[in-house]
mmCIF file of C-alpha atoms and ligand atoms in Angstrom:
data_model
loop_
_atom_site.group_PDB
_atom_site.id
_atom_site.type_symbol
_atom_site.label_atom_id
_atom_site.label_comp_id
_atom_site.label_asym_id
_atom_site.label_seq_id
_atom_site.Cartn_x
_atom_site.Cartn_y
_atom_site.Cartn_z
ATOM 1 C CA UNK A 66 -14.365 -6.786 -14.973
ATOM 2 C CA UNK A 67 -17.030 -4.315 -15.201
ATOM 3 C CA UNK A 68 -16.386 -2.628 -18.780
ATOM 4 C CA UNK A 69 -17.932 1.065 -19.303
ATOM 5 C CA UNK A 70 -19.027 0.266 -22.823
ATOM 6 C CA UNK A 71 -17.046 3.798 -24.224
ATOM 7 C CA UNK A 72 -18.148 4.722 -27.919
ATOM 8 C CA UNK A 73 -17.650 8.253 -29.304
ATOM 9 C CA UNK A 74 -21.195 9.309 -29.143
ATOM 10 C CA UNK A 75 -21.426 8.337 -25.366
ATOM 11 C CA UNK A 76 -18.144 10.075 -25.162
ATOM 12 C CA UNK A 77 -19.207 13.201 -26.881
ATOM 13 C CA UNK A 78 -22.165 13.571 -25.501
ATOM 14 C CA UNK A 79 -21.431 14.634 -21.578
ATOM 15 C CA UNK A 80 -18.520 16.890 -23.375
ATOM 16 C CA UNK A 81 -18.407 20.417 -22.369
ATOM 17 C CA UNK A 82 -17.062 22.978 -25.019
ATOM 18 C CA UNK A 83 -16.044 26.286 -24.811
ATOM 19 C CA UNK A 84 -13.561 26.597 -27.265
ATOM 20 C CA UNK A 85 -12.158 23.361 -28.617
ATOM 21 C CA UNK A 86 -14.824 21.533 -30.380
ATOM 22 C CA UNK A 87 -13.802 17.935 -29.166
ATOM 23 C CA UNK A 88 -14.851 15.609 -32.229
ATOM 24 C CA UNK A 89 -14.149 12.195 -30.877
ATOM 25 C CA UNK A 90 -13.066 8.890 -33.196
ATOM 26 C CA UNK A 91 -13.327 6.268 -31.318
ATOM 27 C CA UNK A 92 -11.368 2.976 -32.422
ATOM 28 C CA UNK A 93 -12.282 -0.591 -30.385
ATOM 29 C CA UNK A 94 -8.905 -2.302 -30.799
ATOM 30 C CA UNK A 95 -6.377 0.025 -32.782
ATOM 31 C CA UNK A 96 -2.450 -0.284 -33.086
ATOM 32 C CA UNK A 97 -1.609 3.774 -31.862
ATOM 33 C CA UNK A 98 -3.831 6.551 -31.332
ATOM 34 C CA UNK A 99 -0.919 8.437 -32.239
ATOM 35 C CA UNK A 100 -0.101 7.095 -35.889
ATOM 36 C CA UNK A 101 -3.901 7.104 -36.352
ATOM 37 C CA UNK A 102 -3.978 11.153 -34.986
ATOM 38 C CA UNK A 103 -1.006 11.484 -37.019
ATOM 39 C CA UNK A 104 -2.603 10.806 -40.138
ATOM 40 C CA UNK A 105 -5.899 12.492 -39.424
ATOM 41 C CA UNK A 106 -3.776 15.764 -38.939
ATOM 42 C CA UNK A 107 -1.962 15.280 -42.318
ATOM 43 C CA UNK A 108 -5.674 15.484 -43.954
ATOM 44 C CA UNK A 109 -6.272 18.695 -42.009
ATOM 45 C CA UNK A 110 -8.526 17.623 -38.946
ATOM 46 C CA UNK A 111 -10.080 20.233 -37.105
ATOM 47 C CA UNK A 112 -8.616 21.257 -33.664
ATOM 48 C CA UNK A 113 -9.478 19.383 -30.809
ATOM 49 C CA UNK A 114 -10.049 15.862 -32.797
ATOM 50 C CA UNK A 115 -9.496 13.107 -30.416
ATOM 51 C CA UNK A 116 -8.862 9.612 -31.305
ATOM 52 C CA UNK A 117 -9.787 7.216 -27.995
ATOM 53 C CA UNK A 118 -8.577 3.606 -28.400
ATOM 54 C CA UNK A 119 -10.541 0.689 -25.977
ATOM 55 C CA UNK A 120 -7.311 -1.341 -26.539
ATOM 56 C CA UNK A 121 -3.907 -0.651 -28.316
ATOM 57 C CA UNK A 122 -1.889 -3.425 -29.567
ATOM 58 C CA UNK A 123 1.407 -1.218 -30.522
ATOM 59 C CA UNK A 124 1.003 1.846 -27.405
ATOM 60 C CA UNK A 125 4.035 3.370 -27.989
ATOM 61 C CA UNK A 126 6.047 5.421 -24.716
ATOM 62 C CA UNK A 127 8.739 8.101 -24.712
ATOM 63 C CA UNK A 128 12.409 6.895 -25.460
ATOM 64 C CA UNK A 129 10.867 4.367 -28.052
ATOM 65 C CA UNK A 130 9.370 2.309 -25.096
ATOM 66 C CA UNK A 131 5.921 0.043 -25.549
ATOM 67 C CA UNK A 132 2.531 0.963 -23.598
ATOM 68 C CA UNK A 133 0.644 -1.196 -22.582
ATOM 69 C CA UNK A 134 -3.108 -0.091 -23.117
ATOM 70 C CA UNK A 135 -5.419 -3.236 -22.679
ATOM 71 C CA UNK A 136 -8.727 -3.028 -22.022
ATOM 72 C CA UNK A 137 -10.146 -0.970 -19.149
ATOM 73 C CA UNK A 138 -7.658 2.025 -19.695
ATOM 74 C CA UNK A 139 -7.851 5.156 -21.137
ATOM 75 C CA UNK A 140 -5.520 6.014 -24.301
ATOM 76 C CA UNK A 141 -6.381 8.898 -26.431
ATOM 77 C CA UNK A 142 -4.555 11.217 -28.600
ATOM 78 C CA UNK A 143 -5.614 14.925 -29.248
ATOM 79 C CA UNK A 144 -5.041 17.191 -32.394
ATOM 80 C CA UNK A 145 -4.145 20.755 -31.679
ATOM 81 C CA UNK A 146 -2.336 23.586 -33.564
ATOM 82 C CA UNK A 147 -0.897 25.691 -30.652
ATOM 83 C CA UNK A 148 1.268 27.450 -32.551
ATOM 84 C CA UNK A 149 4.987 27.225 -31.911
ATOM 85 C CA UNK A 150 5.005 29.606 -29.234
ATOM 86 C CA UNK A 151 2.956 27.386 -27.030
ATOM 87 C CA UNK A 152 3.935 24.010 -28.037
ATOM 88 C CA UNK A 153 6.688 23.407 -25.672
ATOM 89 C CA UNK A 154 3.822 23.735 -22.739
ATOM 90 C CA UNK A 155 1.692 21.094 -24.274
ATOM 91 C CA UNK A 156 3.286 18.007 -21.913
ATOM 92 C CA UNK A 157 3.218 20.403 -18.939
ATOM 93 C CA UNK A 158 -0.703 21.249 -19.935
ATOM 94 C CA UNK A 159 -1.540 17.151 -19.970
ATOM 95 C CA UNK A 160 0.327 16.037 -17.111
ATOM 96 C CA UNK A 161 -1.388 18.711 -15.098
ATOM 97 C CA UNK A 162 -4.740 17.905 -16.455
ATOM 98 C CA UNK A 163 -4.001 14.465 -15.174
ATOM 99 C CA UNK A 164 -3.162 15.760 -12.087
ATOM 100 C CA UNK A 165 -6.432 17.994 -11.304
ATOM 101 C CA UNK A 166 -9.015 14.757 -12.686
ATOM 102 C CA UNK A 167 -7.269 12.048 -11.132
ATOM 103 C CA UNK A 168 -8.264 14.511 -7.941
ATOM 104 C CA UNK A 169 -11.733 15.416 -8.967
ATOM 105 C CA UNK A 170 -12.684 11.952 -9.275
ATOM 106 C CA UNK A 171 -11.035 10.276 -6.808
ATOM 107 C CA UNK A 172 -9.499 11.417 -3.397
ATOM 108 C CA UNK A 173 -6.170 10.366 -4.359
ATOM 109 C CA UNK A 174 -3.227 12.259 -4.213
ATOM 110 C CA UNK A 175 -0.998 12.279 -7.733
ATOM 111 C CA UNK A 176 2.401 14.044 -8.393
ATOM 112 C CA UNK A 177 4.405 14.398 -11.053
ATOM 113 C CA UNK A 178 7.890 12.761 -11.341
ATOM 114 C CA UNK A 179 9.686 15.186 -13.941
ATOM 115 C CA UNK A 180 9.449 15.398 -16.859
ATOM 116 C CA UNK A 181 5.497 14.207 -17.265
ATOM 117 C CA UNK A 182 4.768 10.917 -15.434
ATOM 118 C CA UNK A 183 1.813 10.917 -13.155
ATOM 119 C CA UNK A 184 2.456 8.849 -10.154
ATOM 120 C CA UNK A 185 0.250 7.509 -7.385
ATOM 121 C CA UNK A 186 2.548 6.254 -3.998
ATOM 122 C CA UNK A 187 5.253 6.800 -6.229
ATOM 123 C CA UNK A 188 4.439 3.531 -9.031
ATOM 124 C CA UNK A 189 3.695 5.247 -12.549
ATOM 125 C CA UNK A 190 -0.208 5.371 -13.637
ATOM 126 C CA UNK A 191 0.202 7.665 -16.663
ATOM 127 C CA UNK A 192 2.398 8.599 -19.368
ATOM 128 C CA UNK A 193 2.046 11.367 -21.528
ATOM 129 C CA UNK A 194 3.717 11.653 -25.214
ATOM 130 C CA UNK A 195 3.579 15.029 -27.613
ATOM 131 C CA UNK A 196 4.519 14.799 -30.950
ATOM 132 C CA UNK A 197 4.696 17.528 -33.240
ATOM 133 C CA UNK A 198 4.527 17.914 -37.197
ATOM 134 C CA UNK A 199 4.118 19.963 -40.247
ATOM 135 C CA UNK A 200 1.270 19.531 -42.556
ATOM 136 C CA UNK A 201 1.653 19.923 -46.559
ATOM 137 C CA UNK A 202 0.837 23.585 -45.928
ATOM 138 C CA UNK A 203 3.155 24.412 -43.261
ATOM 139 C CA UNK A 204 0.741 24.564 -40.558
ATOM 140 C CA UNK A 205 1.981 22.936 -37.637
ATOM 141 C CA UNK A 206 0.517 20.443 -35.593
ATOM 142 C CA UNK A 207 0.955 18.746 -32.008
ATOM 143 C CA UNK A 208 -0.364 15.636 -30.812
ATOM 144 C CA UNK A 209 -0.750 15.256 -26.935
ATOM 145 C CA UNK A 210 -1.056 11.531 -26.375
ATOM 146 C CA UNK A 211 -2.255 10.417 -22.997
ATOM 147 C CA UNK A 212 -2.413 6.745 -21.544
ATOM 148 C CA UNK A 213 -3.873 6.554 -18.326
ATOM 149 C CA UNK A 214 -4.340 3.678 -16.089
ATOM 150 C CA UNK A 215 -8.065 2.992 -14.336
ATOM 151 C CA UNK A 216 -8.905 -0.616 -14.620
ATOM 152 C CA UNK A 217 -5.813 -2.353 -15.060
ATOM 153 C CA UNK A 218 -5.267 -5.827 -13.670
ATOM 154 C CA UNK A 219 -1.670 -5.439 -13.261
ATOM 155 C CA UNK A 220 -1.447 -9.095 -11.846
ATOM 156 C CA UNK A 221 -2.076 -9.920 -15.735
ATOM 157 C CA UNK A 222 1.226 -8.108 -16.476
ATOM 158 C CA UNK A 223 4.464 -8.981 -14.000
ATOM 159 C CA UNK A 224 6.858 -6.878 -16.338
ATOM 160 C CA UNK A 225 4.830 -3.600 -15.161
ATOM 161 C CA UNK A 226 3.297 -4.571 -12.144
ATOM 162 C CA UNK A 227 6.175 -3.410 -9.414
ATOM 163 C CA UNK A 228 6.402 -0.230 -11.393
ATOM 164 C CA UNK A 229 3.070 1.056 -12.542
ATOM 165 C CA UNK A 230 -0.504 1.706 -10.940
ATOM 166 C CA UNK A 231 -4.016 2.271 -11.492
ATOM 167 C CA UNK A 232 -6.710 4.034 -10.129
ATOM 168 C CA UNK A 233 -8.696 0.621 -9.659
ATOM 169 C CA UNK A 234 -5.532 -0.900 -7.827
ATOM 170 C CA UNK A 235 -5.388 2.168 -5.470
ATOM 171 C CA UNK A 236 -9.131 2.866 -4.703
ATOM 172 C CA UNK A 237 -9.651 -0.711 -4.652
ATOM 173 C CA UNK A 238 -12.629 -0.438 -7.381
ATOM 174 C CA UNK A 239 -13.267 -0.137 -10.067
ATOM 175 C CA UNK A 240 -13.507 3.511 -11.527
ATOM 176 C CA UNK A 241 -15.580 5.127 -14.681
ATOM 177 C CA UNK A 242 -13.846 5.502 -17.138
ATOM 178 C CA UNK A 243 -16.364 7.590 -18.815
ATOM 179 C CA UNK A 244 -16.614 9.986 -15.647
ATOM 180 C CA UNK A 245 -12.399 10.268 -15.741
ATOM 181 C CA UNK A 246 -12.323 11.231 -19.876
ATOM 182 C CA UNK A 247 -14.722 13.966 -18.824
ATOM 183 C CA UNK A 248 -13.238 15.841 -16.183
ATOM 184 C CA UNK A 249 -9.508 15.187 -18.293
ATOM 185 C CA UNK A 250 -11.022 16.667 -21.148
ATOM 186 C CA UNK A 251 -12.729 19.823 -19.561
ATOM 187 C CA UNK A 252 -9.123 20.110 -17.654
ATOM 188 C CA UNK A 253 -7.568 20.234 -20.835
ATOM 189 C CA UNK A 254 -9.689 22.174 -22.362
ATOM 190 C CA UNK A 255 -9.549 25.015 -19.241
ATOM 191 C CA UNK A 256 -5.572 24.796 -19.407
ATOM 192 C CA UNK A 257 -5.633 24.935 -23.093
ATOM 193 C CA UNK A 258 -7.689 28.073 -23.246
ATOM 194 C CA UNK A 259 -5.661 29.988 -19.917
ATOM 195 C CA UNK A 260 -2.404 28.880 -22.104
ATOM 196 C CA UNK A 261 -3.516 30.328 -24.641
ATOM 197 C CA UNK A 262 -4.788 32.978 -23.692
ATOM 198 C CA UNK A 263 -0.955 34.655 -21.979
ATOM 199 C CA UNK A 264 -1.754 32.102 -18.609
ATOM 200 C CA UNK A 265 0.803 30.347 -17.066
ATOM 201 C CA UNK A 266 0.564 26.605 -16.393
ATOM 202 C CA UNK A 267 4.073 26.321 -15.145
ATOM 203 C CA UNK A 268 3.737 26.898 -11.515
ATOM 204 C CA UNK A 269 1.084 24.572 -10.809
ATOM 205 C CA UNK A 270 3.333 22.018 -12.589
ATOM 206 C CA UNK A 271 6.315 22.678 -10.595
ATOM 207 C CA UNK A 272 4.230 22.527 -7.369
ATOM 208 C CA UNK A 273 2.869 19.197 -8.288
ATOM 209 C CA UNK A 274 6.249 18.280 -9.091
ATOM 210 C CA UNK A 275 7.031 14.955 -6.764
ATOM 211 C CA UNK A 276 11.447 15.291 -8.135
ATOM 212 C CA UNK A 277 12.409 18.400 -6.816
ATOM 213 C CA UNK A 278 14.594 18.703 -3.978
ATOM 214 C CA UNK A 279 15.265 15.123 -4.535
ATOM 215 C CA UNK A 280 18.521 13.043 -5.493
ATOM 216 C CA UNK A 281 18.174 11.528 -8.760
ATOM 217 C CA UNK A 282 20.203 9.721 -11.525
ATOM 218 C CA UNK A 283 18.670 11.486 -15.400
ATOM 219 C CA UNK A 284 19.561 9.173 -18.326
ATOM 220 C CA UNK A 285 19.588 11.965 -21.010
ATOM 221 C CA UNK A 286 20.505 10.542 -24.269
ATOM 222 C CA UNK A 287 23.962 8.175 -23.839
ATOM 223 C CA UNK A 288 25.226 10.224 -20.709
ATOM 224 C CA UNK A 289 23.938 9.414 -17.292
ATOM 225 C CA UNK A 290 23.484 12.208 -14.762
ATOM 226 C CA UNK A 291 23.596 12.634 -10.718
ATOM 227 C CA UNK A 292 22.577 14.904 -8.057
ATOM 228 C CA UNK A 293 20.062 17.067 -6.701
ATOM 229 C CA UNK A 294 17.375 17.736 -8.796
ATOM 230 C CA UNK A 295 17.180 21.496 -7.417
ATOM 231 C CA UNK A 296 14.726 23.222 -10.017
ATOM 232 C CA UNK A 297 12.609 23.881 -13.088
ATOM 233 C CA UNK A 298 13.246 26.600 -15.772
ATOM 234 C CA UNK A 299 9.972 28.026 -17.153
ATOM 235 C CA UNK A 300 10.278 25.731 -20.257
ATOM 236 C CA UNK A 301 10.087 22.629 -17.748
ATOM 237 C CA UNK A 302 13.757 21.936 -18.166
ATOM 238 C CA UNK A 303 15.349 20.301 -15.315
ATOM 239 C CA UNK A 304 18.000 21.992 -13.355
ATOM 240 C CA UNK A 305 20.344 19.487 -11.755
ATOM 241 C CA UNK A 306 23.603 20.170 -9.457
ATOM 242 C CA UNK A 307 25.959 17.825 -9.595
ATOM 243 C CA UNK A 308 27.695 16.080 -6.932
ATOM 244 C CA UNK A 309 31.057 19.136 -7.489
ATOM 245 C CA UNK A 310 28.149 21.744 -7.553
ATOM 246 C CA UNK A 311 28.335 22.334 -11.091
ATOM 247 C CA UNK A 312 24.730 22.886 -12.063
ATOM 248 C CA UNK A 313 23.299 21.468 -15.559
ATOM 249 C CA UNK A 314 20.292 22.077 -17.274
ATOM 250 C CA UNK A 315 18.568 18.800 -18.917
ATOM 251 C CA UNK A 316 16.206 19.226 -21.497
ATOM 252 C CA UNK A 317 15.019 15.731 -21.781
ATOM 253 C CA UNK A 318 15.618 12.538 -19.849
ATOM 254 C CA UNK A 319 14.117 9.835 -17.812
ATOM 255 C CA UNK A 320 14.336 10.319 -13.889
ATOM 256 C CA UNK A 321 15.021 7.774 -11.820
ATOM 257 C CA UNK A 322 14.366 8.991 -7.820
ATOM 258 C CA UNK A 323 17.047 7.921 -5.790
ATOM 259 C CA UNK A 324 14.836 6.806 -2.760
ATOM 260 C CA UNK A 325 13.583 4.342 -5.448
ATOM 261 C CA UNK A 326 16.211 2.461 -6.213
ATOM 262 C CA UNK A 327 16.639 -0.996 -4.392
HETATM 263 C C1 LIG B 1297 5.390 7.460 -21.631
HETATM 264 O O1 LIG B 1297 5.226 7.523 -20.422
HETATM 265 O O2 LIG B 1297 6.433 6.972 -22.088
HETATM 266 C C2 LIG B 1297 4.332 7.988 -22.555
HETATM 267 C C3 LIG B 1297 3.206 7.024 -22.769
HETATM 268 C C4 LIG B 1297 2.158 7.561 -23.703
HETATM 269 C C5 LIG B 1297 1.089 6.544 -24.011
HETATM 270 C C6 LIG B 1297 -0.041 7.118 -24.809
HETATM 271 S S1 LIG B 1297 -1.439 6.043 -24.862
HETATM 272 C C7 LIG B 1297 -2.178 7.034 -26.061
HETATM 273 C C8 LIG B 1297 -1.092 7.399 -27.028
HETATM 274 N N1 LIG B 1297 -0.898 6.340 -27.994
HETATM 275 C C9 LIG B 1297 0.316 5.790 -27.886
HETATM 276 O O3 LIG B 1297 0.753 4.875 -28.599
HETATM 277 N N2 LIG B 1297 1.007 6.392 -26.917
HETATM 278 C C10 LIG B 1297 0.245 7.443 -26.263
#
C-alpha cells in the first residue's frame, strides 16, 4: 500500500489559517487522539491544536464502541473552546466538513445518516465523536474527534467490512491522505468561523441528511424506537413519529435505516 508518509510539519505546512492557528502533534502509533487531546487541553493548549494519529490501537466510537484506525486512515482530534453557546453545533460542524472534502476531493457522493455518520452507498466511512470538558479554571473545552476512512483494506477486517467503507474501496485507488486533511481542515476552519460568527450550519446538515423521510428503528439509551424519521430540530435532535402518530423528539441514539436491515 502506497503510504503518504504524514508528519506534522508536512501537515502544517499546506495549512491555510485565517483564524484558528492549527498547531498539529502528530503521534505514529498512539492509543486515542482523544485521551491524548484530552490531556493537552487540561494544560491549556491553544485553540485549534490537533493531535493526528498514523495508527490508533484503542480508537474509541460513540456508545463506548472501538474504532478501528490502522494505518492508511485519517484520525485526528481538535481542541476548541466554542463557548457553550456553540458547542452543541460542533458534531453538526464536522460531519459537514466531511461532507464538503470527501466532495472536493473525490466525485463521490456522501450523506449523513443522523446523528453524524458519513456514509458512502449507504456503508459507514466516518465517525465523528465530541467530547467536552472543564479545565482547572473553568474554561470549557470541546474536542471534535474525527476518524475517517481513505486507505482501508477492509478485506483485513471481516467484523467491519459489510458495514463500513473507504474512499480507496469506492474510487478504487488509492487517495492522499495529505490532500483529504487539507481540504477537512480548511472546511472546518470556514464552518468554524461562519458558526461563530451568528452563521447557521444547520440547514446544510439537514439537507445532507441521508435519514429523513425514512423508517428507522433509534436505540436511545435502553428503549428502542420506531417510525418515520420525519425531521430535525435546530439543535440536530431527531424528530420521530411513531407508528400511533405520537411524535418524539430523540436527543441521542444510533439509527438503524429500515431499508438496511436484512
Ligand atoms: C463513531 O462513529 O462512533 C465515532 C468514531 C470517532 C473516531 C475518532 S478517530 C479520532 C478520535 N480518536 C478516537 O479514539 N476516536 C475519534
Amino acid at each position: 500500500m502506497n503510504e503518504d508518509i504524514l508528519s506534522a510539519e508536512v501537515i502544517a505546512e499546506g495549512l491555510e489559517t485565517r483564524f484558528v492557528e492549527w498547531r498539529v502533534l502528530y503521534y505514529p502509533r498512539v492509543g486515542s487522539t482523544m485521551d491524548i487531546a484530552r490531556e493537552e487541553a487540561q494544560r491549556g493548549a491553544p485553540e485549534g491544536t490537533l493531535i493526528i494519529a498514523g495508527e490508533q490501537t484503542a480508537g474509541r466510537g460513540r456508545l463506548r464502541r472501538t474504532w478501528l484506525t490502522p494505518t492508511g486512515n485519517i484520525a485526528l482530534s481538535m481542541i476548541l473552546y466554542p463557548g457553550p453557546i456553540y458547542m452543541p453545533y460542533l458534531t453538526m460542524l464536522a460531519s459537514l466538513a466531511v461532507i464538503r472534502c470527501v466532495r472536493q476531493v473525490t466525485n463521490l457522493s456522501p450523506c449523513i445518516k443522523w446523528p453524524n455518520d458519513v456514509l458512502i452507498n449507504g456503508r459507514k466511512m466516518c465517525g465523528i465523536l465530541v467530547e467536552s470538558g472543564v479545565q482547572g479554571n473553568a474554561v470549557g473545552y470541546s474536542i471534535v474527534g474525527i476518524g475517517l476512512n481513505v486507505n482501508f483494506r477492509l478485506e483485513d477486517f471481516p467484523e467491519v467490512q459489510t458495514t463500513a467503507t473507504a474512499l480507496s474501496q469506492e474510487m478504487g485507488k488509492e487517495v492522499s491522505r495529505l490532500a483529504v486533511l487539507r481540504s477537512l481542515l480548511a472546511e472546518i476552519e470556514r464552518l468554524y468561523l461562519a458558526l461563530t460568527g451568528g452563521e447557521s450550519v444547520y440547514e446544510e446538515w439537514r439537507e445532507a441528511l441521508v435519514t429523513l423521510g425514512q423508517r428507522v428503528r433509534v436505540i436511545a439509551g435502553r428503549t428502542v424506537y420506531e417510525g418515520i424519521a420525519e425531521s430535525v430540530t435546530r439543535d440536530g435532535s431527531l424528530i420521530l413519529r411513531q407508528a400511533d402518530g405520537n411524535r418524539i423528539t430523540v436527543v441521542a441514539g444510533d439509527v438503524t435505516l429500515k431499508s438496511e436491515e436484512q
